[in-house]
Amino acid sequence: MEPIWSRMVKLLGVLFAACLLAACNGGEPEAQKETPVPSETEKEGPIKIGFSMDTLKEERWLKDRDLFREAAKARGAEVEIVAANGNDALQISQAETLIQRGIDVLVIVPHNAEATAAIVHKAHKAGIKVIAYDRLVKNAAIDLYVSFDNEQVGKLQAQAILEAVPKGNYVYIGGAPTDNNVHLIKKGVLDVLQPAIDRGDIKIVYDQWTEDWAPENALANMAEALKANNNQIDAVIAANDATAGGVIKALEAQGLSGEIPVAGQDAELAAVQRIVTGTQTMTVYKPIQNLTTQVAELAIQLAKGEEVMTSVSVNNGKTEVPSILLAPTAVNAGNLADTVIADGFHSKDEVYQEAGK
């Protein structure tokens, strides 16, 4: 039989080890100690939103940046904004940096709809949800897509120009082919024009994309269209106001500015001033404040793990993406006051006085 003194030594050793363990656990036995699991809806500190933008070279995107920052800040969130200015590799690198800095949700305006799928994969590996802002990311399981109805944008453009020029030679100056929106816009344009094309009333005599949405590329395209058709052009539909600006410069060089109807999109200040002076026929107004407000609210919901309900989805080549599509508005000289000015998008002085009217 083991001596009593030996058993007492062993018992004291066990008691001493138990006391040490209890001290390390704040005085509670290990079996009773509970480690709290942080809830998705109880994050410490403000929500951190990463906003990866394609470019800040155009007036429209400067507005998006400023309005989104304001909307997020008003809701208690922090925003870190980066812009790649059309560089795919830089946009991916910038997004990786945002992910490494511990953002809670990523909002992305893709330059290249295909290339930015890599960003979505990296974010998801880090447990970060992704919202495609204004432009769809292709072939990736993005969590949400929020934009305007881009097919409707094209339809509004075509309806306005068809009303002005029911018969004649049309030029189509598209946007950057890497942007999924341009394909949707063009589809909307053709949906409206196709019956007139089939009747022979309209002939599209020139159709070209504009690399990187650059106005100088649109100018070169329009100059080429005029030369190829001996200036016999009756109407132009441009994918946005920046490209419309390039188109109008090419028309000015031929003494045709104000003679040929031109459509654009985005309601940029320069464009609405051109509408006032008669060199641009119309633009499509997309209330950016509605977009930025909705995305800021939705980003915070996703970061908290809350469910976002949508009524539509858009196929991006990989999945049906839950989507919210806002309504655009056609703007011409007759409704400037009731649209962009009434909303405070541009002031009356900016629109009329700076246009010289």
CSV table of C-alpha atoms in Angstrom, one decimal:
chain,number,residue,atom,x,y,z
A,1,MET,CA,0.0,0.0,0.0
A,2,GLU,CA,1.2,3.5,-0.9
A,3,PRO,CA,2.2,5.4,2.3
A,4,ILE,CA,-0.2,8.1,3.5
A,5,TRP,CA,2.5,10.8,3.2
A,6,SER,CA,3.0,10.0,-0.5
A,7,ARG,CA,-0.7,10.2,-1.3
A,8,MET,CA,-0.9,13.6,0.6
A,9,VAL,CA,1.9,15.0,-1.5
A,10,LYS,CA,0.1,14.0,-4.8
A,11,LEU,CA,-3.1,15.5,-3.5
A,12,LEU,CA,-1.4,18.8,-2.7
A,13,GLY,CA,0.1,18.8,-6.2
A,14,VAL,CA,-3.3,18.4,-7.8
A,15,LEU,CA,-4.8,21.1,-5.7
A,16,PHE,CA,-1.9,23.5,-6.5
A,17,ALA,CA,-2.4,22.9,-10.2
A,18,ALA,CA,-6.1,23.5,-10.0
A,19,CYS,CA,-5.5,26.8,-8.2
A,20,LEU,CA,-3.1,28.0,-10.9
A,21,LEU,CA,-5.6,27.1,-13.6
A,22,ALA,CA,-8.4,29.0,-11.8
A,23,ALA,CA,-6.2,32.1,-11.4
A,24,CYS,CA,-5.5,32.1,-15.2
A,25,ASN,CA,-9.2,31.9,-15.9
A,26,GLY,CA,-10.2,34.8,-13.7
A,27,GLY,CA,-11.1,32.5,-10.8
A,28,GLU,CA,-13.5,30.2,-12.7
A,29,PRO,CA,-13.0,26.5,-13.3
A,30,GLU,CA,-12.2,25.7,-17.0
A,31,ALA,CA,-15.3,23.7,-17.4
A,32,GLN,CA,-17.5,26.7,-16.4
A,33,LYS,CA,-15.6,29.4,-18.4
A,34,GLU,CA,-17.5,30.7,-21.4
A,35,THR,CA,-15.8,32.6,-24.3
A,36,PRO,CA,-18.3,35.1,-25.7
A,37,VAL,CA,-18.7,34.9,-29.5
A,38,PRO,CA,-18.9,38.4,-31.1
A,39,SER,CA,-22.2,38.9,-32.9
A,40,GLU,CA,-22.2,40.0,-36.6
A,41,THR,CA,-24.6,42.8,-35.5
A,42,GLU,CA,-22.4,43.9,-32.6
A,43,LYS,CA,-19.2,45.1,-34.2
A,44,GLU,CA,-17.0,47.3,-32.1
A,45,GLY,CA,-16.5,50.9,-33.4
A,46,PRO,CA,-17.9,52.3,-36.6
A,47,ILE,CA,-18.5,50.3,-39.7
A,48,LYS,CA,-15.6,50.6,-42.1
A,49,ILE,CA,-16.5,50.8,-45.8
A,50,GLY,CA,-13.9,50.5,-48.6
A,51,PHE,CA,-14.9,52.3,-51.8
A,52,SER,CA,-12.9,51.3,-54.8
A,53,MET,CA,-13.6,53.6,-57.7
A,54,ASP,CA,-12.6,53.2,-61.4
A,55,THR,CA,-11.8,56.9,-61.9
A,56,LEU,CA,-12.2,60.4,-60.7
A,57,LYS,CA,-11.4,62.0,-64.0
A,58,GLU,CA,-15.0,62.9,-64.8
A,59,GLU,CA,-17.4,65.3,-63.0
A,60,ARG,CA,-19.9,62.6,-62.5
A,61,TRP,CA,-17.6,60.4,-60.4
A,62,LEU,CA,-16.4,63.3,-58.2
A,63,LYS,CA,-20.1,63.8,-57.3
A,64,ASP,CA,-20.4,60.1,-56.5
A,65,ARG,CA,-17.3,60.2,-54.2
A,66,ASP,CA,-18.4,63.3,-52.3
A,67,LEU,CA,-22.1,62.2,-51.9
A,68,PHE,CA,-21.2,58.7,-50.9
A,69,ARG,CA,-18.7,59.9,-48.2
A,70,GLU,CA,-21.4,62.3,-46.8
A,71,ALA,CA,-24.1,59.6,-46.8
A,72,ALA,CA,-21.9,57.0,-45.0
A,73,LYS,CA,-20.6,59.6,-42.5
A,74,ALA,CA,-24.2,60.7,-41.7
A,75,ARG,CA,-24.9,57.1,-40.8
A,76,GLY,CA,-21.9,56.7,-38.5
A,77,ALA,CA,-19.7,54.8,-40.9
A,78,GLU,CA,-16.1,55.5,-41.9
A,79,VAL,CA,-15.2,55.4,-45.6
A,80,GLU,CA,-11.8,54.9,-47.2
A,81,ILE,CA,-11.9,55.9,-50.9
A,82,VAL,CA,-9.4,54.9,-53.6
A,83,ALA,CA,-9.4,55.5,-57.4
A,84,ALA,CA,-7.5,53.6,-60.0
A,85,ASN,CA,-8.2,56.0,-63.0
A,86,GLY,CA,-8.7,53.2,-65.5
A,87,ASN,CA,-5.8,50.9,-64.4
A,88,ASP,CA,-7.1,47.4,-63.8
A,89,ALA,CA,-4.0,46.1,-62.0
A,90,LEU,CA,-4.0,49.2,-59.7
A,91,GLN,CA,-7.7,48.8,-58.9
A,92,ILE,CA,-7.0,45.2,-57.8
A,93,SER,CA,-4.0,46.2,-55.7
A,94,GLN,CA,-5.9,49.1,-54.1
A,95,ALA,CA,-8.8,46.8,-53.2
A,96,GLU,CA,-6.3,44.3,-51.6
A,97,THR,CA,-4.9,47.1,-49.5
A,98,LEU,CA,-8.4,48.0,-48.3
A,99,ILE,CA,-9.1,44.4,-47.4
A,100,GLN,CA,-5.8,44.1,-45.5
A,101,ARG,CA,-6.8,47.3,-43.5
A,102,GLY,CA,-9.8,45.5,-42.1
A,103,ILE,CA,-12.8,47.0,-43.9
A,104,ASP,CA,-16.2,45.5,-43.0
A,105,VAL,CA,-17.7,45.8,-46.5
A,106,LEU,CA,-16.3,46.6,-50.0
A,107,VAL,CA,-18.1,48.8,-52.5
A,108,ILE,CA,-16.6,48.7,-56.0
A,109,VAL,CA,-17.1,50.7,-59.2
A,110,PRO,CA,-15.3,48.4,-61.7
A,111,HIS,CA,-13.2,49.7,-64.5
A,112,ASN,CA,-13.2,46.2,-66.1
A,113,ALA,CA,-16.3,44.1,-65.5
A,114,GLU,CA,-14.3,40.9,-66.0
A,115,ALA,CA,-11.0,41.7,-64.3
A,116,THR,CA,-12.5,42.9,-61.0
A,117,ALA,CA,-14.0,39.4,-60.3
A,118,ALA,CA,-10.6,38.8,-58.7
A,119,ILE,CA,-11.3,41.5,-56.2
A,120,VAL,CA,-14.6,39.8,-55.2
A,121,HIS,CA,-12.9,36.5,-54.6
A,122,LYS,CA,-10.2,38.1,-52.4
A,123,ALA,CA,-12.8,40.0,-50.4
A,124,HIS,CA,-14.9,36.9,-49.8
A,125,LYS,CA,-11.9,34.9,-48.7
A,126,ALA,CA,-11.5,37.6,-46.0
A,127,GLY,CA,-15.2,37.3,-45.0
A,128,ILE,CA,-16.0,40.7,-46.6
A,129,LYS,CA,-19.2,41.2,-48.6
A,130,VAL,CA,-19.1,43.2,-51.9
A,131,ILE,CA,-21.5,45.6,-53.5
A,132,ALA,CA,-21.1,46.5,-57.2
A,133,TYR,CA,-21.8,50.2,-57.5
A,134,ASP,CA,-23.4,51.5,-60.7
A,135,ARG,CA,-21.5,48.9,-62.8
A,136,LEU,CA,-21.9,45.2,-62.7
A,137,VAL,CA,-19.0,42.9,-61.9
A,138,LYS,CA,-19.1,39.9,-64.2
A,139,ASN,CA,-18.4,36.2,-63.3
A,140,ALA,CA,-18.2,36.6,-59.6
A,141,ALA,CA,-20.7,35.9,-56.7
A,142,ILE,CA,-21.1,39.5,-55.7
A,143,ASP,CA,-23.5,40.1,-52.8
A,144,LEU,CA,-25.5,43.0,-54.3
A,145,TYR,CA,-25.6,45.2,-57.4
A,146,VAL,CA,-27.1,48.7,-57.1
A,147,SER,CA,-27.4,50.9,-60.2
A,148,PHE,CA,-29.8,52.7,-62.5
A,149,ASP,CA,-31.8,50.8,-65.2
A,150,ASN,CA,-29.2,51.1,-67.9
A,151,GLU,CA,-31.4,49.6,-70.6
A,152,GLN,CA,-33.9,52.3,-69.9
A,153,VAL,CA,-31.1,54.9,-70.2
A,154,GLY,CA,-30.6,53.8,-73.8
A,155,LYS,CA,-34.3,53.7,-74.5
A,156,LEU,CA,-34.7,57.3,-73.3
A,157,GLN,CA,-31.8,58.5,-75.5
A,158,ALA,CA,-33.2,56.7,-78.6
A,159,GLN,CA,-36.7,57.9,-78.0
A,160,ALA,CA,-35.6,61.5,-77.8
A,161,ILE,CA,-33.5,61.4,-80.9
A,162,LEU,CA,-36.0,59.4,-82.9
A,163,GLU,CA,-38.6,62.0,-82.1
A,164,ALA,CA,-36.2,64.7,-83.3
A,165,VAL,CA,-35.0,62.8,-86.4
A,166,PRO,CA,-37.5,60.0,-87.5
A,167,LYS,CA,-35.5,59.3,-90.6
A,168,GLY,CA,-31.8,59.6,-91.5
A,169,ASN,CA,-28.2,58.6,-90.9
A,170,TYR,CA,-27.4,57.8,-87.3
A,171,VAL,CA,-24.0,57.6,-85.5
A,172,TYR,CA,-23.6,55.6,-82.3
A,173,ILE,CA,-20.7,56.5,-80.1
A,174,GLY,CA,-20.5,53.9,-77.3
A,175,GLY,CA,-18.6,54.0,-74.1
A,176,ALA,CA,-15.7,51.8,-72.9
A,177,PRO,CA,-16.4,48.1,-73.9
A,178,THR,CA,-14.9,46.9,-70.6
A,179,ASP,CA,-17.9,48.5,-68.8
A,180,ASN,CA,-20.9,46.2,-68.7
A,181,ASN,CA,-23.3,49.2,-68.6
A,182,VAL,CA,-22.4,50.2,-72.2
A,183,HIS,CA,-23.8,47.0,-73.5
A,184,LEU,CA,-27.0,47.4,-71.6
A,185,ILE,CA,-27.3,51.0,-72.8
A,186,LYS,CA,-26.8,50.0,-76.4
A,187,LYS,CA,-29.3,47.2,-76.1
A,188,GLY,CA,-31.9,49.8,-74.9
A,189,VAL,CA,-31.0,52.1,-77.9
A,190,LEU,CA,-31.4,49.3,-80.4
A,191,ASP,CA,-34.7,48.1,-78.8
A,192,VAL,CA,-36.2,51.5,-79.7
A,193,LEU,CA,-34.4,52.0,-83.1
A,194,GLN,CA,-34.8,48.6,-84.6
A,195,PRO,CA,-38.3,48.9,-86.0
A,196,ALA,CA,-37.2,52.1,-87.8
A,197,ILE,CA,-34.0,50.4,-89.0
A,198,ASP,CA,-36.1,47.5,-90.3
A,199,ARG,CA,-38.3,49.9,-92.2
A,200,GLY,CA,-35.3,51.5,-93.7
A,201,ASP,CA,-36.1,54.9,-92.1
A,202,ILE,CA,-32.9,54.9,-90.1
A,203,LYS,CA,-29.4,53.7,-91.1
A,204,ILE,CA,-26.6,53.4,-88.5
A,205,VAL,CA,-23.7,54.6,-90.7
A,206,TYR,CA,-21.1,54.5,-87.9
A,207,ASP,CA,-20.9,52.5,-84.6
A,208,GLN,CA,-17.9,52.5,-82.4
A,209,TRP,CA,-16.9,52.1,-78.8
A,210,THR,CA,-14.9,54.8,-76.9
A,211,GLU,CA,-11.8,53.4,-75.1
A,212,ASP,CA,-11.8,54.4,-71.4
A,213,TRP,CA,-14.7,56.7,-72.0
A,214,ALA,CA,-12.2,59.4,-73.0
A,215,PRO,CA,-13.7,62.5,-74.7
A,216,GLU,CA,-10.7,62.8,-77.0
A,217,ASN,CA,-11.3,59.2,-78.3
A,218,ALA,CA,-15.0,60.1,-78.9
A,219,LEU,CA,-13.9,63.2,-80.8
A,220,ALA,CA,-11.6,61.0,-83.0
A,221,ASN,CA,-14.4,58.5,-83.6
A,222,MET,CA,-16.8,61.3,-84.6
A,223,ALA,CA,-14.3,62.9,-86.9
A,224,GLU,CA,-13.9,59.6,-88.6
A,225,ALA,CA,-17.6,59.1,-88.9
A,226,LEU,CA,-18.0,62.6,-90.5
A,227,LYS,CA,-15.2,61.9,-92.9
A,228,ALA,CA,-16.5,58.5,-93.9
A,229,ASN,CA,-19.9,59.9,-94.6
A,230,ASN,CA,-19.0,63.2,-96.2
A,231,ASN,CA,-20.6,65.0,-93.2
A,232,GLN,CA,-24.0,63.4,-94.1
A,233,ILE,CA,-25.0,62.7,-90.5
A,234,ASP,CA,-28.4,63.4,-89.2
A,235,ALA,CA,-28.2,62.4,-85.5
A,236,VAL,CA,-25.8,61.1,-82.9
A,237,ILE,CA,-26.3,59.0,-79.8
A,238,ALA,CA,-23.4,59.2,-77.4
A,239,ALA,CA,-23.1,56.8,-74.4
A,240,ASN,CA,-22.5,59.7,-71.9
A,241,ASP,CA,-22.0,63.4,-71.6
A,242,ALA,CA,-18.2,63.2,-71.7
A,243,THR,CA,-18.3,61.4,-75.1
A,244,ALA,CA,-21.1,63.7,-76.3
A,245,GLY,CA,-18.7,66.6,-75.5
A,246,GLY,CA,-16.1,65.0,-77.8
A,247,VAL,CA,-18.7,64.5,-80.5
A,248,ILE,CA,-19.8,68.1,-80.3
A,249,LYS,CA,-16.2,69.3,-80.7
A,250,ALA,CA,-15.9,67.2,-83.9
A,251,LEU,CA,-19.1,68.8,-85.2
A,252,GLU,CA,-17.9,72.3,-84.3
A,253,ALA,CA,-14.8,71.7,-86.4
A,254,GLN,CA,-17.1,71.1,-89.4
A,255,GLY,CA,-19.4,74.0,-88.7
A,256,LEU,CA,-22.2,71.5,-87.7
A,257,SER,CA,-22.5,72.2,-84.0
A,258,GLY,CA,-26.2,72.8,-83.1
A,259,GLU,CA,-27.3,71.4,-86.5
A,260,ILE,CA,-27.2,67.8,-85.6
A,261,PRO,CA,-29.1,66.4,-82.5
A,262,VAL,CA,-26.9,64.8,-80.0
A,263,ALA,CA,-27.9,62.7,-76.9
A,264,GLY,CA,-25.8,62.0,-73.8
A,265,GLN,CA,-26.2,60.8,-70.3
A,266,ASP,CA,-25.2,61.8,-66.7
A,267,ALA,CA,-26.6,65.4,-66.7
A,268,GLU,CA,-23.1,66.8,-66.3
A,269,LEU,CA,-23.0,70.6,-65.9
A,270,ALA,CA,-21.3,71.1,-69.2
A,271,ALA,CA,-23.9,69.0,-70.9
A,272,VAL,CA,-26.9,70.8,-69.4
A,273,GLN,CA,-25.2,74.1,-70.4
A,274,ARG,CA,-24.9,72.7,-74.0
A,275,ILE,CA,-28.6,71.9,-73.8
A,276,VAL,CA,-29.4,75.5,-72.9
A,277,THR,CA,-27.2,76.8,-75.9
A,278,GLY,CA,-28.7,74.2,-78.3
A,279,THR,CA,-25.6,72.1,-79.1
A,280,GLN,CA,-26.8,69.1,-77.2
A,281,THR,CA,-30.4,67.8,-77.5
A,282,MET,CA,-30.8,65.8,-74.3
A,283,THR,CA,-29.1,64.0,-71.5
A,284,VAL,CA,-30.3,61.3,-69.1
A,285,TYR,CA,-30.4,62.4,-65.5
A,286,LYS,CA,-29.6,59.8,-62.8
A,287,PRO,CA,-30.1,61.2,-59.3
A,288,ILE,CA,-26.8,60.2,-57.8
A,289,GLN,CA,-27.8,61.3,-54.4
A,290,ASN,CA,-30.5,58.5,-54.4
A,291,LEU,CA,-27.8,56.0,-55.4
A,292,THR,CA,-25.2,57.0,-52.8
A,293,THR,CA,-27.8,57.1,-50.0
A,294,GLN,CA,-29.1,53.6,-50.8
A,295,VAL,CA,-25.7,52.1,-51.2
A,296,ALA,CA,-24.4,53.6,-47.9
A,297,GLU,CA,-27.4,52.2,-46.1
A,298,LEU,CA,-27.1,48.8,-47.7
A,299,ALA,CA,-23.4,48.6,-47.1
A,300,ILE,CA,-23.9,49.1,-43.4
A,301,GLN,CA,-26.7,46.4,-43.4
A,302,LEU,CA,-24.4,43.9,-45.1
A,303,ALA,CA,-21.5,44.7,-42.8
A,304,LYS,CA,-23.8,44.0,-39.8
A,305,GLY,CA,-24.9,40.7,-41.3
A,306,GLU,CA,-28.4,41.8,-41.9
A,307,GLU,CA,-30.5,40.5,-44.8
A,308,VAL,CA,-31.1,42.8,-47.7
A,309,MET,CA,-34.3,42.2,-49.6
A,310,THR,CA,-34.5,42.9,-53.4
A,311,SER,CA,-37.2,42.3,-56.0
A,312,VAL,CA,-35.0,41.8,-59.0
A,313,SER,CA,-31.8,40.0,-60.0
A,314,VAL,CA,-29.3,40.4,-62.8
A,315,ASN,CA,-27.3,37.6,-64.3
A,316,ASN,CA,-23.6,38.4,-64.4
A,317,GLY,CA,-22.4,35.2,-66.1
A,318,LYS,CA,-21.9,33.3,-62.8
A,319,THR,CA,-25.0,33.8,-60.7
A,320,GLU,CA,-28.3,35.8,-60.4
A,321,VAL,CA,-27.1,38.8,-58.5
A,322,PRO,CA,-29.6,40.5,-56.1
A,323,SER,CA,-30.1,43.9,-57.6
A,324,ILE,CA,-31.7,47.3,-57.1
A,325,LEU,CA,-32.2,49.3,-60.3
A,326,LEU,CA,-33.2,53.0,-59.9
A,327,ALA,CA,-35.2,55.0,-62.5
A,328,PRO,CA,-33.4,57.5,-64.8
A,329,THR,CA,-35.1,60.6,-66.3
A,330,ALA,CA,-34.8,62.2,-69.7
A,331,VAL,CA,-33.8,65.8,-69.5
A,332,ASN,CA,-34.1,68.4,-72.3
A,333,ALA,CA,-34.4,72.2,-72.5
A,334,GLY,CA,-38.1,72.0,-71.4
A,335,ASN,CA,-37.6,70.2,-68.1
A,336,LEU,CA,-34.2,71.3,-66.7
A,337,ALA,CA,-35.9,73.4,-64.0
A,338,ASP,CA,-38.1,70.5,-62.8
A,339,THR,CA,-35.3,68.0,-62.7
A,340,VAL,CA,-31.6,68.8,-62.2
A,341,ILE,CA,-32.3,72.3,-60.9
A,342,ALA,CA,-35.2,71.3,-58.6
A,343,ASP,CA,-33.1,68.5,-57.1
A,344,GLY,CA,-30.2,70.8,-56.5
A,345,PHE,CA,-28.0,68.7,-58.7
A,346,HIS,CA,-27.0,72.0,-60.5
A,347,SER,CA,-28.0,75.5,-59.5
A,348,LYS,CA,-30.0,77.7,-61.8
A,349,ASP,CA,-27.1,80.2,-62.0
A,350,GLU,CA,-24.7,77.4,-63.0
A,351,VAL,CA,-27.0,76.2,-65.7
A,352,TYR,CA,-28.1,79.4,-67.2
A,353,GLN,CA,-25.6,82.2,-66.3
A,354,GLU,CA,-22.5,80.1,-67.0
A,355,ALA,CA,-24.1,79.0,-70.3
A,356,GLY,CA,-24.5,82.7,-71.2
A,357,LYS,CA,-28.3,82.7,-71.1
